[in-house]
Short mmCIF file of C-alpha atoms in Angstrom, two decimals:
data_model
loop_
_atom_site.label_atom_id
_atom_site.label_comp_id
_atom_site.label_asym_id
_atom_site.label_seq_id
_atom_site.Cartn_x
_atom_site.Cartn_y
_atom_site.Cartn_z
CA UNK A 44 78.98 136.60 -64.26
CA UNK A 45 75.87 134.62 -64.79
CA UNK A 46 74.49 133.06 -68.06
CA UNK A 47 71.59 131.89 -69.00
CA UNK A 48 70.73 129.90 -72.13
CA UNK A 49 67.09 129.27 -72.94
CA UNK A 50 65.28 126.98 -75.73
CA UNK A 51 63.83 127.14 -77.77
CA UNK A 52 63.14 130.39 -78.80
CA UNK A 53 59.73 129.53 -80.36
CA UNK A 54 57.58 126.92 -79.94
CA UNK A 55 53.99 126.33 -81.37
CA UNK A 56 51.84 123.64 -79.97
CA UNK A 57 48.05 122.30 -80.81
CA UNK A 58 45.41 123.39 -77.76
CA UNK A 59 45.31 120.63 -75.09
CA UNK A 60 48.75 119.67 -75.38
CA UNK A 61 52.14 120.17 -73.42
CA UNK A 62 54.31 122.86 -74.00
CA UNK A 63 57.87 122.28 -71.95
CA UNK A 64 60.50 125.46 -72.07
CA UNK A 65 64.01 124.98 -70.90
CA UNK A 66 66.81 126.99 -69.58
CA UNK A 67 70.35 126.51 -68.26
CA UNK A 68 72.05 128.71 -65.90
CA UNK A 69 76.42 128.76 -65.23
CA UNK A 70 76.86 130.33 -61.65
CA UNK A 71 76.65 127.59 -58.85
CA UNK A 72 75.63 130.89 -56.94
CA UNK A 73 71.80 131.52 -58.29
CA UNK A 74 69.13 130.06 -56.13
CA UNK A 75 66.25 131.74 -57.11
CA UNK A 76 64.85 131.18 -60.77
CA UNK A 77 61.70 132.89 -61.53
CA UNK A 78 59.28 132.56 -64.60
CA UNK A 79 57.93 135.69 -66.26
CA UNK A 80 55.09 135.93 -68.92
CA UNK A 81 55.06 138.64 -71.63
CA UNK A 82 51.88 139.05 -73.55
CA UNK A 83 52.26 140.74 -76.90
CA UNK A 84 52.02 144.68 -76.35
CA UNK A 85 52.22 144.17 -72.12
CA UNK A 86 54.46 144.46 -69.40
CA UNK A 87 56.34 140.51 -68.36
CA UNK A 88 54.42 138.78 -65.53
CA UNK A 89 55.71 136.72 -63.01
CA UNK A 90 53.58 133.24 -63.40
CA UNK A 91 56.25 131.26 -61.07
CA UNK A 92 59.15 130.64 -58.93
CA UNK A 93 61.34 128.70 -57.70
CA UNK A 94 64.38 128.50 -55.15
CA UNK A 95 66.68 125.87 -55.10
CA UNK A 96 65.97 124.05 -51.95
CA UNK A 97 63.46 122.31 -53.92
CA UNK A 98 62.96 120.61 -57.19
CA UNK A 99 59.37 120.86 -58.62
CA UNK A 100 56.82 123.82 -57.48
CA UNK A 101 53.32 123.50 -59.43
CA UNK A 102 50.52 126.21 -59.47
CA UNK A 103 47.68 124.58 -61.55
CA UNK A 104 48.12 123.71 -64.97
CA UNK A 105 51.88 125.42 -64.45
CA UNK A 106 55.07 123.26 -62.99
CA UNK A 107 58.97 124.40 -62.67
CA UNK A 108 61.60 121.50 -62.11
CA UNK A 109 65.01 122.44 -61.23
CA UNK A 110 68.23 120.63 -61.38
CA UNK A 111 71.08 122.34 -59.19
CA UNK A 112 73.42 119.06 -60.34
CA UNK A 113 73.07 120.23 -63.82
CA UNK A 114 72.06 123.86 -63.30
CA UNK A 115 68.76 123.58 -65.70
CA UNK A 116 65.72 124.53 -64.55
CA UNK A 117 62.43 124.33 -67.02
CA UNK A 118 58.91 125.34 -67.16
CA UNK A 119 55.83 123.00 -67.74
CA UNK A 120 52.66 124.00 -69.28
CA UNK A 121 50.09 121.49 -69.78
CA UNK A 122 46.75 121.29 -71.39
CA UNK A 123 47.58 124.66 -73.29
CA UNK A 124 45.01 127.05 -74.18
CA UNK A 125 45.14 129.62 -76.67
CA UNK A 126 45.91 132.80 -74.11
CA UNK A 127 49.16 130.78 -72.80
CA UNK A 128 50.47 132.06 -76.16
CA UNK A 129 53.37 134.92 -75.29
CA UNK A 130 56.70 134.70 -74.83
CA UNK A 131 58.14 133.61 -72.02
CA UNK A 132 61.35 134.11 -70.13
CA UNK A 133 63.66 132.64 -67.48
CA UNK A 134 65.75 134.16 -65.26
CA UNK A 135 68.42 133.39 -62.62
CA UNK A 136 69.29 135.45 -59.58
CA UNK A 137 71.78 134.96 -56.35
CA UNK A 138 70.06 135.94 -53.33
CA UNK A 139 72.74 137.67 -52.07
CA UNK A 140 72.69 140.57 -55.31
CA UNK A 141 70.30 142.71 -56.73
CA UNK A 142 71.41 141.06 -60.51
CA UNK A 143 68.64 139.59 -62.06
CA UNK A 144 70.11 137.65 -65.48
CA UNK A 145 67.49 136.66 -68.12
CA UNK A 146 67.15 134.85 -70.60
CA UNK A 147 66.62 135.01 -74.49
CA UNK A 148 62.82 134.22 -74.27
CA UNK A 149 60.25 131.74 -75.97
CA UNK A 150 57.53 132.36 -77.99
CA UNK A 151 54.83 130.30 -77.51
CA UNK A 152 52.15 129.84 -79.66
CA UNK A 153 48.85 127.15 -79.02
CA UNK A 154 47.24 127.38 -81.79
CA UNK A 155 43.24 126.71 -81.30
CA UNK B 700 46.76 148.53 -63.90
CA UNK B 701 48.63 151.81 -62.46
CA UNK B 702 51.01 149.82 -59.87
CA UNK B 703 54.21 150.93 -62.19
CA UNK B 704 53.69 153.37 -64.56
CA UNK B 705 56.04 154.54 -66.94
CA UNK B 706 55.40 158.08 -69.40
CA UNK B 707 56.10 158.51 -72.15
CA UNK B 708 55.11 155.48 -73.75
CA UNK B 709 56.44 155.92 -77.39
CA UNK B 710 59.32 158.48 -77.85
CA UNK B 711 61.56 159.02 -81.22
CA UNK B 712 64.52 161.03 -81.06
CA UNK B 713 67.36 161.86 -83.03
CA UNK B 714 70.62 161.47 -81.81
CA UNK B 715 71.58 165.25 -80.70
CA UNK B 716 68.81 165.47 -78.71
CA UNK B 717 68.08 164.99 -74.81
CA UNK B 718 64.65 163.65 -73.55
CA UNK B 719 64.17 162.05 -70.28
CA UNK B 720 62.26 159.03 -69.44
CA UNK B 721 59.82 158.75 -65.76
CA UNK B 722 58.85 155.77 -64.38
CA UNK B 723 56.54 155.74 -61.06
CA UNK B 724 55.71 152.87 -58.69
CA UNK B 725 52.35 153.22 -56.53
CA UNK B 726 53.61 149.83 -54.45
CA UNK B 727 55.12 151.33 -51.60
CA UNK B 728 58.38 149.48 -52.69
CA UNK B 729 61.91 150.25 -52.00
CA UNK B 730 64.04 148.91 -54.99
CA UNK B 731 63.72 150.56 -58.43
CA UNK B 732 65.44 148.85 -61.86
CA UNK B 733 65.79 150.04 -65.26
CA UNK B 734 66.35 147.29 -67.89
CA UNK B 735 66.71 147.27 -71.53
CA UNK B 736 64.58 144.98 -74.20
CA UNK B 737 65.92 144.64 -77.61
CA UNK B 738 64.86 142.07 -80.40
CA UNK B 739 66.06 138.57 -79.76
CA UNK B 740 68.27 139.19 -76.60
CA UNK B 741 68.02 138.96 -72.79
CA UNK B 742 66.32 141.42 -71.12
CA UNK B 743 69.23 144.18 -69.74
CA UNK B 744 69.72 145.11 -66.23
CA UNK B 745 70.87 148.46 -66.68
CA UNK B 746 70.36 150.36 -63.15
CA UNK B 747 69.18 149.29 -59.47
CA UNK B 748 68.69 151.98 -56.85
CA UNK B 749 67.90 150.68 -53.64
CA UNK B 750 66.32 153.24 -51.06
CA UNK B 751 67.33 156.12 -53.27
CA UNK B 752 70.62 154.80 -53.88
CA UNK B 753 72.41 153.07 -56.72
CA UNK B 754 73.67 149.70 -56.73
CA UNK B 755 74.56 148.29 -60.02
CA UNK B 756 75.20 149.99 -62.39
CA UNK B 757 76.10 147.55 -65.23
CA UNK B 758 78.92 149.03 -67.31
CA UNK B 759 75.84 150.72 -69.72
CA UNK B 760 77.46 154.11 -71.33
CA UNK B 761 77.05 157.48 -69.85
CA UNK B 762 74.90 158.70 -72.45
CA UNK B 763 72.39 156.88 -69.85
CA UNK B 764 72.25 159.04 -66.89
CA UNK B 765 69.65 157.99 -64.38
CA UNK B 766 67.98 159.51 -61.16
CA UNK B 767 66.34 158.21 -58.17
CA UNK B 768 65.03 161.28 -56.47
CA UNK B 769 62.92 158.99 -53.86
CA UNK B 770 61.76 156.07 -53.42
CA UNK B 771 58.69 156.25 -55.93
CA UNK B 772 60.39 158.12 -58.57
CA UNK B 773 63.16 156.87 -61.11
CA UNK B 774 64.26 158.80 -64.44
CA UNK B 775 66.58 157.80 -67.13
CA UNK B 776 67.87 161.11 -68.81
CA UNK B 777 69.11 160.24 -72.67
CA UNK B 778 72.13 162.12 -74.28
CA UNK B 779 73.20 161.74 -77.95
CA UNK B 780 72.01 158.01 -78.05
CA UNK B 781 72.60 155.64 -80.93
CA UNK B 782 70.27 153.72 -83.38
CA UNK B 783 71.49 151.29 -81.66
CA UNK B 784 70.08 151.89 -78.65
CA UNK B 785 66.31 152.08 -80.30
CA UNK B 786 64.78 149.32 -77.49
CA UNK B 787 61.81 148.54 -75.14
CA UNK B 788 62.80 150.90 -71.52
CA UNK B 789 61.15 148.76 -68.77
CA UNK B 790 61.28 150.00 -65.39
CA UNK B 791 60.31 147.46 -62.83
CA UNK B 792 60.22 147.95 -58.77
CA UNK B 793 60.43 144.94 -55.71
CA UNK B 794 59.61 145.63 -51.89
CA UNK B 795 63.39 145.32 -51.43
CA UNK B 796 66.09 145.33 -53.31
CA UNK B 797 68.47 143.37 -51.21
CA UNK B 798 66.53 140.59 -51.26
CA UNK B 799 66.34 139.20 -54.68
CA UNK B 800 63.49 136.82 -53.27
CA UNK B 801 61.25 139.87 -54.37
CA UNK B 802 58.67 139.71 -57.07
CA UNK B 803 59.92 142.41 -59.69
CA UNK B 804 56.51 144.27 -61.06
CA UNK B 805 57.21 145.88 -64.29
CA UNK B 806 55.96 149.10 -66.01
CA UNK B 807 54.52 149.08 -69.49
CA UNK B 808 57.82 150.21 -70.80
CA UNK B 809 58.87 153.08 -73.00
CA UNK B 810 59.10 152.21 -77.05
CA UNK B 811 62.63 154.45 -77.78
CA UNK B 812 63.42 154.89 -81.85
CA UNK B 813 66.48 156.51 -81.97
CA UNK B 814 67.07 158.05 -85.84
#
């Protein structure tokens, strides 16, 4: 089955700057690798996807690259404000299943 | 925010006893998942009932017994758990669950402490 690997698992950055979050994935199979956002106390978010007939989607201050070659895939935040903080997670799915593997999570912190 | 709701939100229990846990999806969606969220790990795909009917079903014990009466309506029924099994219980829903294109909305999750 699929595995994915995610670092780090927490990462604090200073307002304004970039906050990157990476993940790796091991079946050749996934082609769709979401993004979902989990505030402290709420339900995870999707904030962005990707499928893996392209490389880079952006959505604002928000970018995903993926790397089929290498099977990585990360998430870009830049010019981080203080309610980006949450923990993130990645996740890898094969369009032909209903299996949906995530993984460990990052907190993020910006701190103000 | 009602689109996926999940009751009850906190629930302790020890281990010879039964409860049940409801989820409900106001989306009009056809796919229904439970997953499990513990400390430092993956989220857990536990369940998937597409159209009423079950999927996966990934090798989690049968102290876990769900039910998808329709399409709106998933339960997880609980049966002399573990501590171990103390964990978030999210319940998330997608238009279809064939198509793993789908957004996955999630409830609010139920806060199990198993004693």
């Amino acid at each position: 089955g699929e595995n994915v690997e995610q670092h780090p698992s927490t990462l604090s950055v200073q307002e304004g700057d970039s906050a990157v979050i990476k993940c790796t994935y091991s079946d050749s199979a996934s082609n769709y690798f979401p993004w979902y956002k989990q505030e402290l106390g709420k339900r995870p978010q999707l904030i962005i996807d990707i499928r893996s007939n392209v490389g880079e989607k952006k959505d604002q201050r928000i970018a995903v690259t993926l790397n089929k070659t290498a099977k990585h895939f990360s998430l870009h935040i830049t010019e981080t404000q203080p309610e980006d903080s949450a923990v993130y997670f990645c996740a890898a799915s094969a369009h032909t299943g209903n299996q949906f593997y995530f993984g460990t999570g990052t907190s993020l912190t910006v701190i103000p | 925010e009602t689109g996926v709701t999940q009751t009850p939100r906190h629930l302790v229990m020890g281990m010879t006893n039964k409860k049940s846990l409801k989820c409900e999806q106001h989306l009009g969606h056809n796919a229904m998942y439970w997953y499990k969220q513990s400390a430092k790990k993956p989220l857990e795909l536990m369940f998937v009932y597409n159209f009423k009917e079950q999927t996966e079903n990934n090798s989690v014990p049968s102290r876990f017994s769900p039910e998808c009466p329709n399409s709106s309506h998933l339960f997880l029924h609980l049966h002399t758990l573990q501590p171990e099994d103390s964990a978030l219980y999210l319940c998330a829903s997608s238009q279809d669950g064939l198509d793993s294109y789908n957004e996955q909305f999630f409830g609010p999750g139920t806060r199990l402490t198993v004693l």
